[in-house]
Amino acid sequence: MWHSLRLLSRGCFMLIAVSLSGVYTPADHACTSEQYRCPVCLKPVVLKKGRYKIAHFSHQRIIDCYKSTYKTESLAHLQGKHQLYNMSRGLQVDMEYYLSDIEQIPDILIERRLAVELQLSVIPVDAIIRRSAGYRRLGMDVIWIADELKLTKQGDVLKLTAFQRSLVETSRMQLYSFDSEQNIFYCYQLTELTSDLQMRYIRSEIQTVADFTAVRGQLSACIALSNHQKKGFIRQCLKQKDVREPTLSALYQLRIQHQQLPASIGIVVPLQFFIRTHPITWQSQLLLALKQQTFSVQAFAVQLEYYGVNDVTMTSEELTAALIRQYSAAYNKLYVQY
């Protein structure tokens, strides 16, 4: 079941190979006078030291290995993986192990329970979700690490792309990153959604593997959009010049003037992190369904658009029900006087 492999762009490179005596040998401990083979295809590999920053093995021909199309990686990826391996010393750590049951190769596998994936390049969100599910089928947890240099920050606010959002460990609301220029790993503890639907954060440096799984906090705050923000979103809707635009259509049927939205429309709750649909849109649609007595969680869940995340454990209906509960509680807390 367990084999090791790593493939890089512009060649078939890896950090671990097998000696002729069957010993798995890291490239930085290998001897240039010995012969080594790829752990997957068993073809000869060449040890290279000095030309690159990090010692590695290379296939003589990229087509030699039948797993050569698994994925490509950069020198920064190689550097980060080597750093992760060093951080894991003292634990049972495997680098580049091929899991044949799911045909996946985690960068680092710790205690055969935690897969660590350094994902510095953008890939489809569906691939993140699919590969995460593969690890879970084997009873493993997974940590995804983003490229620190590609994160967009303004002060203590982080603007995540859909891809970066998919890497978030949502049970702890943490995003991990690697700065290849400084050779440092970071944890972004996401503390709250802002009124413009970005994320506030507290950043800390990761120095040990245990730091990746430390519990630091949860999203809890609920925020009401300002009138200026509400009007800004409505202007975007009006620009579409379509009477079927979902937000304007719902407001029209509710007999609500879009220039003066009520307090019950425009509340940002923590679970909005998972929802692509703007809060003004889904809250207008929710109030309309309640008014028309057509509401059901199942039907409303179909109306919502979701962000893909790698570790969500709720179904869309469970997430929708929890979202509505948060919304109701937030409205009561913000506006209902007892």
Tab-separated table of C-alpha atoms in Angstrom:
chain	number	residue	atom	x	y	z
A	1	MET	CA	0.000	0.000	0.000
A	2	TRP	CA	2.795	2.418	0.862
A	3	HIS	CA	5.280	3.637	-1.717
A	4	SER	CA	7.020	6.959	-2.172
A	5	LEU	CA	7.081	9.269	-5.160
A	6	ARG	CA	7.439	12.906	-6.017
A	7	LEU	CA	7.353	14.450	-9.446
A	8	LEU	CA	8.421	17.954	-10.360
A	9	SER	CA	8.040	20.122	-13.426
A	10	ARG	CA	10.844	20.005	-15.994
A	11	GLY	CA	11.705	16.477	-14.935
A	12	CYS	CA	10.794	13.655	-12.587
A	13	PHE	CA	12.350	14.621	-9.241
A	14	MET	CA	11.936	13.208	-5.727
A	15	LEU	CA	13.424	13.536	-2.282
A	16	ILE	CA	13.453	9.839	-1.359
A	17	ALA	CA	14.603	6.789	-3.318
A	18	VAL	CA	15.384	3.136	-2.563
A	19	SER	CA	18.942	1.816	-2.408
A	20	LEU	CA	19.865	-1.515	-4.001
A	21	SER	CA	19.702	-3.025	-0.504
A	22	GLY	CA	16.069	-1.886	-0.179
A	23	VAL	CA	16.609	1.029	2.210
A	24	TYR	CA	14.464	4.158	1.750
A	25	THR	CA	17.035	6.960	1.605
A	26	PRO	CA	16.494	10.753	1.719
A	27	ALA	CA	18.432	12.591	-0.990
A	28	ASP	CA	20.338	14.703	1.524
A	29	HIS	CA	21.649	11.501	3.169
A	30	ALA	CA	22.364	9.625	-0.055
A	31	CYS	CA	25.825	8.793	-1.335
A	32	THR	CA	26.785	9.659	-4.909
A	33	SER	CA	28.706	6.394	-5.243
A	34	GLU	CA	25.596	4.246	-4.673
A	35	GLN	CA	22.756	3.365	-7.018
A	36	TYR	CA	19.105	4.152	-6.259
A	37	ARG	CA	15.700	3.327	-7.738
A	38	CYS	CA	12.298	4.983	-7.793
A	39	PRO	CA	10.088	3.425	-5.071
A	40	VAL	CA	7.102	3.266	-7.446
A	41	CYS	CA	8.379	2.192	-10.858
A	42	LEU	CA	11.735	0.749	-9.639
A	43	LYS	CA	13.569	2.409	-12.538
A	44	PRO	CA	17.059	3.853	-11.846
A	45	VAL	CA	17.200	7.434	-10.607
A	46	VAL	CA	20.107	9.873	-10.468
A	47	LEU	CA	21.190	11.649	-7.285
A	48	LYS	CA	21.781	15.371	-7.828
A	49	LYS	CA	23.484	17.575	-5.269
A	50	GLY	CA	24.741	21.121	-5.584
A	51	ARG	CA	22.952	22.238	-8.724
A	52	TYR	CA	19.731	22.953	-6.819
A	53	LYS	CA	19.280	24.348	-3.342
A	54	ILE	CA	18.012	20.990	-2.135
A	55	ALA	CA	19.420	17.552	-2.981
A	56	HIS	CA	17.031	15.363	-4.966
A	57	PHE	CA	16.726	12.303	-7.170
A	58	SER	CA	15.722	12.507	-10.808
A	59	HIS	CA	14.397	9.950	-13.261
A	60	GLN	CA	16.584	9.607	-16.310
A	61	ARG	CA	13.480	10.068	-18.454
A	62	ILE	CA	10.221	11.532	-17.209
A	63	ILE	CA	8.250	8.826	-19.048
A	64	ASP	CA	10.060	6.124	-17.076
A	65	CYS	CA	7.602	6.367	-14.192
A	66	TYR	CA	3.951	5.551	-14.756
A	67	LYS	CA	2.999	7.989	-11.982
A	68	SER	CA	4.774	10.877	-13.718
A	69	THR	CA	1.552	12.770	-14.362
A	70	TYR	CA	0.448	12.950	-10.708
A	71	LYS	CA	1.306	16.612	-10.167
A	72	THR	CA	4.044	19.172	-10.717
A	73	GLU	CA	5.751	21.367	-8.175
A	74	SER	CA	8.165	24.277	-7.995
A	75	LEU	CA	11.458	24.730	-6.207
A	76	ALA	CA	9.553	26.705	-3.525
A	77	HIS	CA	7.343	23.648	-3.039
A	78	LEU	CA	10.401	21.441	-2.693
A	79	GLN	CA	11.904	23.875	-0.187
A	80	GLY	CA	8.711	23.983	1.896
A	81	LYS	CA	8.352	20.224	1.893
A	82	HIS	CA	11.906	19.814	3.111
A	83	GLN	CA	11.200	22.318	5.901
A	84	LEU	CA	8.053	20.405	6.910
A	85	TYR	CA	10.028	17.187	7.038
A	86	ASN	CA	12.612	18.762	9.342
A	87	MET	CA	9.861	20.179	11.579
A	88	SER	CA	8.435	16.673	11.955
A	89	ARG	CA	11.612	14.999	13.183
A	90	GLY	CA	10.983	13.003	16.340
A	91	LEU	CA	7.631	11.835	14.976
A	92	GLN	CA	6.870	8.985	12.612
A	93	VAL	CA	7.090	10.980	9.405
A	94	ASP	CA	6.981	9.808	5.792
A	95	MET	CA	7.743	11.992	2.814
A	96	GLU	CA	6.146	11.476	-0.605
A	97	TYR	CA	4.368	8.222	0.216
A	98	TYR	CA	2.120	6.880	-2.507
A	99	LEU	CA	-1.223	5.711	-1.103
A	100	SER	CA	-2.309	3.152	-3.668
A	101	ASP	CA	-5.817	2.732	-2.209
A	102	ILE	CA	-6.679	6.305	-3.189
A	103	GLU	CA	-3.839	6.961	-5.674
A	104	GLN	CA	-2.661	10.051	-3.793
A	105	ILE	CA	0.730	11.256	-2.603
A	106	PRO	CA	0.770	13.588	0.420
A	107	ASP	CA	3.847	15.776	0.692
A	108	ILE	CA	4.268	14.720	4.316
A	109	LEU	CA	2.503	11.963	6.253
A	110	ILE	CA	2.751	12.225	10.044
A	111	GLU	CA	2.077	9.244	12.318
A	112	ARG	CA	0.124	7.703	9.429
A	113	ARG	CA	-2.798	9.897	10.550
A	114	LEU	CA	-2.121	13.431	9.297
A	115	ALA	CA	-1.468	14.277	5.638
A	116	VAL	CA	0.138	17.654	4.936
A	117	GLU	CA	-0.243	19.126	1.443
A	118	LEU	CA	1.740	22.174	0.354
A	119	GLN	CA	-0.527	23.675	-2.321
A	120	LEU	CA	1.329	26.693	-3.694
A	121	SER	CA	-0.219	26.491	-7.166
A	122	VAL	CA	-3.886	27.025	-7.924
A	123	ILE	CA	-5.871	23.897	-8.767
A	124	PRO	CA	-9.647	23.377	-9.081
A	125	VAL	CA	-11.548	23.517	-5.790
A	126	ASP	CA	-13.160	20.199	-6.715
A	127	ALA	CA	-9.686	18.619	-6.699
A	128	ILE	CA	-9.050	19.886	-3.158
A	129	ILE	CA	-12.379	18.486	-1.979
A	130	ARG	CA	-11.866	15.162	-3.777
A	131	ARG	CA	-8.361	14.633	-2.437
A	132	SER	CA	-9.424	15.596	1.095
A	133	ALA	CA	-12.225	13.044	0.911
A	134	GLY	CA	-9.676	10.428	-0.183
A	135	TYR	CA	-7.596	10.963	2.944
A	136	ARG	CA	-10.686	10.803	5.131
A	137	ARG	CA	-11.613	7.442	3.608
A	138	LEU	CA	-8.324	6.145	5.027
A	139	GLY	CA	-9.084	7.656	8.430
A	140	MET	CA	-6.585	10.486	7.965
A	141	ASP	CA	-6.866	14.207	8.615
A	142	VAL	CA	-5.388	16.625	6.095
A	143	ILE	CA	-3.838	20.086	6.306
A	144	TRP	CA	-3.551	22.265	3.212
A	145	ILE	CA	-0.941	25.026	3.048
A	146	ALA	CA	-1.351	28.082	0.797
A	147	ASP	CA	1.256	30.378	-0.747
A	148	GLU	CA	1.847	33.277	1.671
A	149	LEU	CA	3.079	35.464	-1.191
A	150	LYS	CA	-0.257	35.179	-3.008
A	151	LEU	CA	-2.490	36.185	-0.078
A	152	THR	CA	-4.173	39.595	-0.364
A	153	LYS	CA	-4.129	41.515	2.923
A	154	GLN	CA	-5.164	45.000	4.007
A	155	GLY	CA	-4.248	45.595	7.623
A	156	ASP	CA	-5.885	42.845	9.650
A	157	VAL	CA	-8.270	41.891	6.832
A	158	LEU	CA	-7.674	38.985	4.462
A	159	LYS	CA	-9.362	38.779	1.061
A	160	LEU	CA	-9.626	35.117	0.105
A	161	THR	CA	-10.132	33.721	-3.362
A	162	ALA	CA	-12.466	30.732	-3.721
A	163	PHE	CA	-9.383	28.527	-4.054
A	164	GLN	CA	-7.744	29.888	-0.892
A	165	ARG	CA	-11.034	29.549	0.982
A	166	SER	CA	-11.143	25.861	0.062
A	167	LEU	CA	-7.849	25.346	1.939
A	168	VAL	CA	-9.223	26.655	5.249
A	169	GLU	CA	-9.441	24.185	8.126
A	170	THR	CA	-13.019	25.144	8.988
A	171	SER	CA	-13.315	23.177	12.229
A	172	ARG	CA	-10.782	25.640	13.689
A	173	MET	CA	-11.238	28.419	11.088
A	174	GLN	CA	-7.531	28.458	10.288
A	175	LEU	CA	-5.633	29.016	7.049
A	176	TYR	CA	-2.008	27.900	6.859
A	177	SER	CA	0.581	29.426	4.543
A	178	PHE	CA	4.235	29.127	3.551
A	179	ASP	CA	6.483	32.099	2.823
A	180	SER	CA	9.154	30.682	0.514
A	181	GLU	CA	11.228	33.887	0.690
A	182	GLN	CA	11.537	33.742	4.487
A	183	ASN	CA	11.127	29.954	4.783
A	184	ILE	CA	8.396	30.454	7.411
A	185	PHE	CA	5.008	28.802	7.930
A	186	TYR	CA	2.089	30.840	9.291
A	187	CYS	CA	-1.325	30.200	10.778
A	188	TYR	CA	-4.078	32.708	10.039
A	189	GLN	CA	-6.722	32.438	12.729
A	190	LEU	CA	-9.861	33.782	11.043
A	191	THR	CA	-11.681	35.744	13.725
A	192	GLU	CA	-14.702	37.309	12.037
A	193	LEU	CA	-16.358	38.207	8.763
A	194	THR	CA	-16.281	41.914	8.011
A	195	SER	CA	-19.267	43.836	6.732
A	196	ASP	CA	-17.818	43.650	3.196
A	197	LEU	CA	-17.575	39.849	3.558
A	198	GLN	CA	-13.787	39.667	3.989
A	199	MET	CA	-12.003	37.960	6.901
A	200	ARG	CA	-10.324	39.504	9.918
A	201	TYR	CA	-7.388	37.481	11.152
A	202	ILE	CA	-4.631	37.055	13.711
A	203	ARG	CA	-1.411	35.676	12.218
A	204	SER	CA	1.086	33.585	14.162
A	205	GLU	CA	4.255	31.795	13.124
A	206	ILE	CA	4.244	27.998	13.057
A	207	GLN	CA	7.372	26.506	14.563
A	208	THR	CA	6.329	22.918	15.289
A	209	VAL	CA	3.956	20.421	13.718
A	210	ALA	CA	1.747	20.692	16.813
A	211	ASP	CA	1.175	24.375	15.977
A	212	PHE	CA	-0.817	23.334	12.908
A	213	THR	CA	-3.538	21.729	15.013
A	214	ALA	CA	-3.604	24.133	17.981
A	215	VAL	CA	-7.090	25.481	18.733
A	216	ARG	CA	-7.046	29.280	18.720
A	217	GLY	CA	-10.672	30.409	18.342
A	218	GLN	CA	-13.898	30.372	16.353
A	219	LEU	CA	-15.967	32.828	14.337
A	220	SER	CA	-18.693	34.256	16.532
A	221	ALA	CA	-19.521	37.863	15.680
A	222	CYS	CA	-22.622	38.915	13.736
A	223	ILE	CA	-22.544	42.211	11.853
A	224	ALA	CA	-25.230	44.393	10.279
A	225	LEU	CA	-24.390	45.926	6.916
A	226	SER	CA	-24.419	49.722	6.893
A	227	ASN	CA	-26.907	51.619	4.739
A	228	HIS	CA	-24.003	52.631	2.500
A	229	GLN	CA	-23.025	48.984	1.984
A	230	LYS	CA	-26.625	47.967	1.334
A	231	LYS	CA	-27.031	50.679	-1.284
A	232	GLY	CA	-23.748	49.673	-2.900
A	233	PHE	CA	-24.931	46.089	-3.363
A	234	ILE	CA	-28.324	47.222	-4.681
A	235	ARG	CA	-26.542	49.398	-7.263
A	236	GLN	CA	-24.741	46.283	-8.493
A	237	CYS	CA	-28.098	44.524	-8.847
A	238	LEU	CA	-29.624	47.462	-10.732
A	239	LYS	CA	-26.727	47.494	-13.199
A	240	GLN	CA	-27.878	44.114	-14.494
A	241	LYS	CA	-31.053	45.785	-15.834
A	242	ASP	CA	-33.000	42.554	-15.530
A	243	VAL	CA	-36.399	42.315	-13.828
A	244	ARG	CA	-35.554	38.686	-13.003
A	245	GLU	CA	-32.547	39.694	-10.902
A	246	PRO	CA	-33.105	37.581	-7.736
A	247	THR	CA	-32.644	40.275	-5.086
A	248	LEU	CA	-34.739	42.960	-6.761
A	249	SER	CA	-37.419	40.418	-7.682
A	250	ALA	CA	-37.751	39.252	-4.068
A	251	LEU	CA	-37.846	42.829	-2.747
A	252	TYR	CA	-40.522	43.774	-5.286
A	253	GLN	CA	-42.718	40.854	-4.238
A	254	LEU	CA	-42.176	41.792	-0.588
A	255	ARG	CA	-43.218	45.375	-1.447
A	256	ILE	CA	-39.962	46.650	0.013
A	257	GLN	CA	-38.362	49.745	-1.512
A	258	HIS	CA	-34.792	48.859	-2.368
A	259	GLN	CA	-33.710	52.357	-1.328
A	260	GLN	CA	-34.729	51.635	2.276
A	261	LEU	CA	-33.982	48.048	3.250
A	262	PRO	CA	-35.258	47.003	6.686
A	263	ALA	CA	-32.966	45.920	9.505
A	264	SER	CA	-33.945	42.290	8.877
A	265	ILE	CA	-32.106	42.327	5.535
A	266	GLY	CA	-28.324	42.647	5.483
A	267	ILE	CA	-27.054	40.692	8.494
A	268	VAL	CA	-23.702	38.901	8.213
A	269	VAL	CA	-23.482	35.727	10.321
A	270	PRO	CA	-20.458	33.418	10.798
A	271	LEU	CA	-21.783	30.701	8.481
A	272	GLN	CA	-21.805	33.222	5.631
A	273	PHE	CA	-18.197	32.045	5.202
A	274	PHE	CA	-19.578	28.990	3.381
A	275	ILE	CA	-22.184	30.851	1.309
A	276	ARG	CA	-21.506	32.551	-2.029
A	277	THR	CA	-24.984	34.078	-2.181
A	278	HIS	CA	-24.924	37.630	-0.806
A	279	PRO	CA	-26.723	38.019	2.555
A	280	ILE	CA	-29.059	40.678	1.155
A	281	THR	CA	-30.116	38.261	-1.585
A	282	TRP	CA	-30.741	35.168	0.513
A	283	GLN	CA	-32.367	37.065	3.357
A	284	SER	CA	-34.767	38.750	0.917
A	285	GLN	CA	-35.591	35.360	-0.589
A	286	LEU	CA	-36.030	33.826	2.868
A	287	LEU	CA	-38.481	36.530	3.974
A	288	LEU	CA	-40.406	36.117	0.722
A	289	ALA	CA	-40.693	32.343	1.173
A	290	LEU	CA	-41.909	32.843	4.746
A	291	LYS	CA	-44.443	35.454	3.630
A	292	GLN	CA	-45.755	33.196	0.864
A	293	GLN	CA	-45.748	30.201	3.252
A	294	THR	CA	-43.672	28.202	0.772
A	295	PHE	CA	-40.542	27.884	2.883
A	296	SER	CA	-38.796	24.565	3.403
A	297	VAL	CA	-35.166	23.966	4.281
A	298	GLN	CA	-34.821	21.564	1.363
A	299	ALA	CA	-36.105	24.055	-1.210
A	300	PHE	CA	-34.175	26.972	0.231
A	301	ALA	CA	-30.928	24.979	0.274
A	302	VAL	CA	-31.256	24.548	-3.499
A	303	GLN	CA	-31.484	28.333	-3.959
A	304	LEU	CA	-28.198	29.037	-2.201
A	305	GLU	CA	-24.763	28.946	-3.826
A	306	TYR	CA	-21.931	27.541	-1.728
A	307	TYR	CA	-18.175	27.893	-1.517
A	308	GLY	CA	-16.278	24.629	-1.799
A	309	VAL	CA	-14.375	23.776	1.387
A	310	ASN	CA	-12.239	20.732	2.011
A	311	ASP	CA	-13.573	19.582	5.378
A	312	VAL	CA	-17.231	20.565	5.702
A	313	THR	CA	-19.132	17.812	7.505
A	314	MET	CA	-22.665	19.176	7.042
A	315	THR	CA	-24.957	18.524	4.111
A	316	SER	CA	-26.282	21.555	2.240
A	317	GLU	CA	-29.595	21.187	4.070
A	318	GLU	CA	-27.910	20.996	7.479
A	319	LEU	CA	-25.778	24.024	6.623
A	320	THR	CA	-28.854	25.943	5.457
A	321	ALA	CA	-30.787	25.140	8.628
A	322	ALA	CA	-27.839	26.246	10.783
A	323	LEU	CA	-27.447	29.424	8.694
A	324	ILE	CA	-31.080	30.373	9.265
A	325	ARG	CA	-30.801	29.686	12.993
A	326	GLN	CA	-27.772	31.980	13.176
A	327	TYR	CA	-29.616	34.640	11.216
A	328	SER	CA	-32.666	34.491	13.473
A	329	ALA	CA	-30.541	34.631	16.618
A	330	ALA	CA	-28.480	37.517	15.222
A	331	TYR	CA	-31.568	39.555	14.357
A	332	ASN	CA	-32.986	39.052	17.844
A	333	LYS	CA	-29.662	40.019	19.406
A	334	LEU	CA	-29.139	43.090	17.232
A	335	TYR	CA	-32.628	44.513	17.034
A	336	VAL	CA	-35.157	42.903	19.376
A	337	GLN	CA	-35.414	44.662	22.733
A	338	TYR	CA	-36.603	42.595	25.686
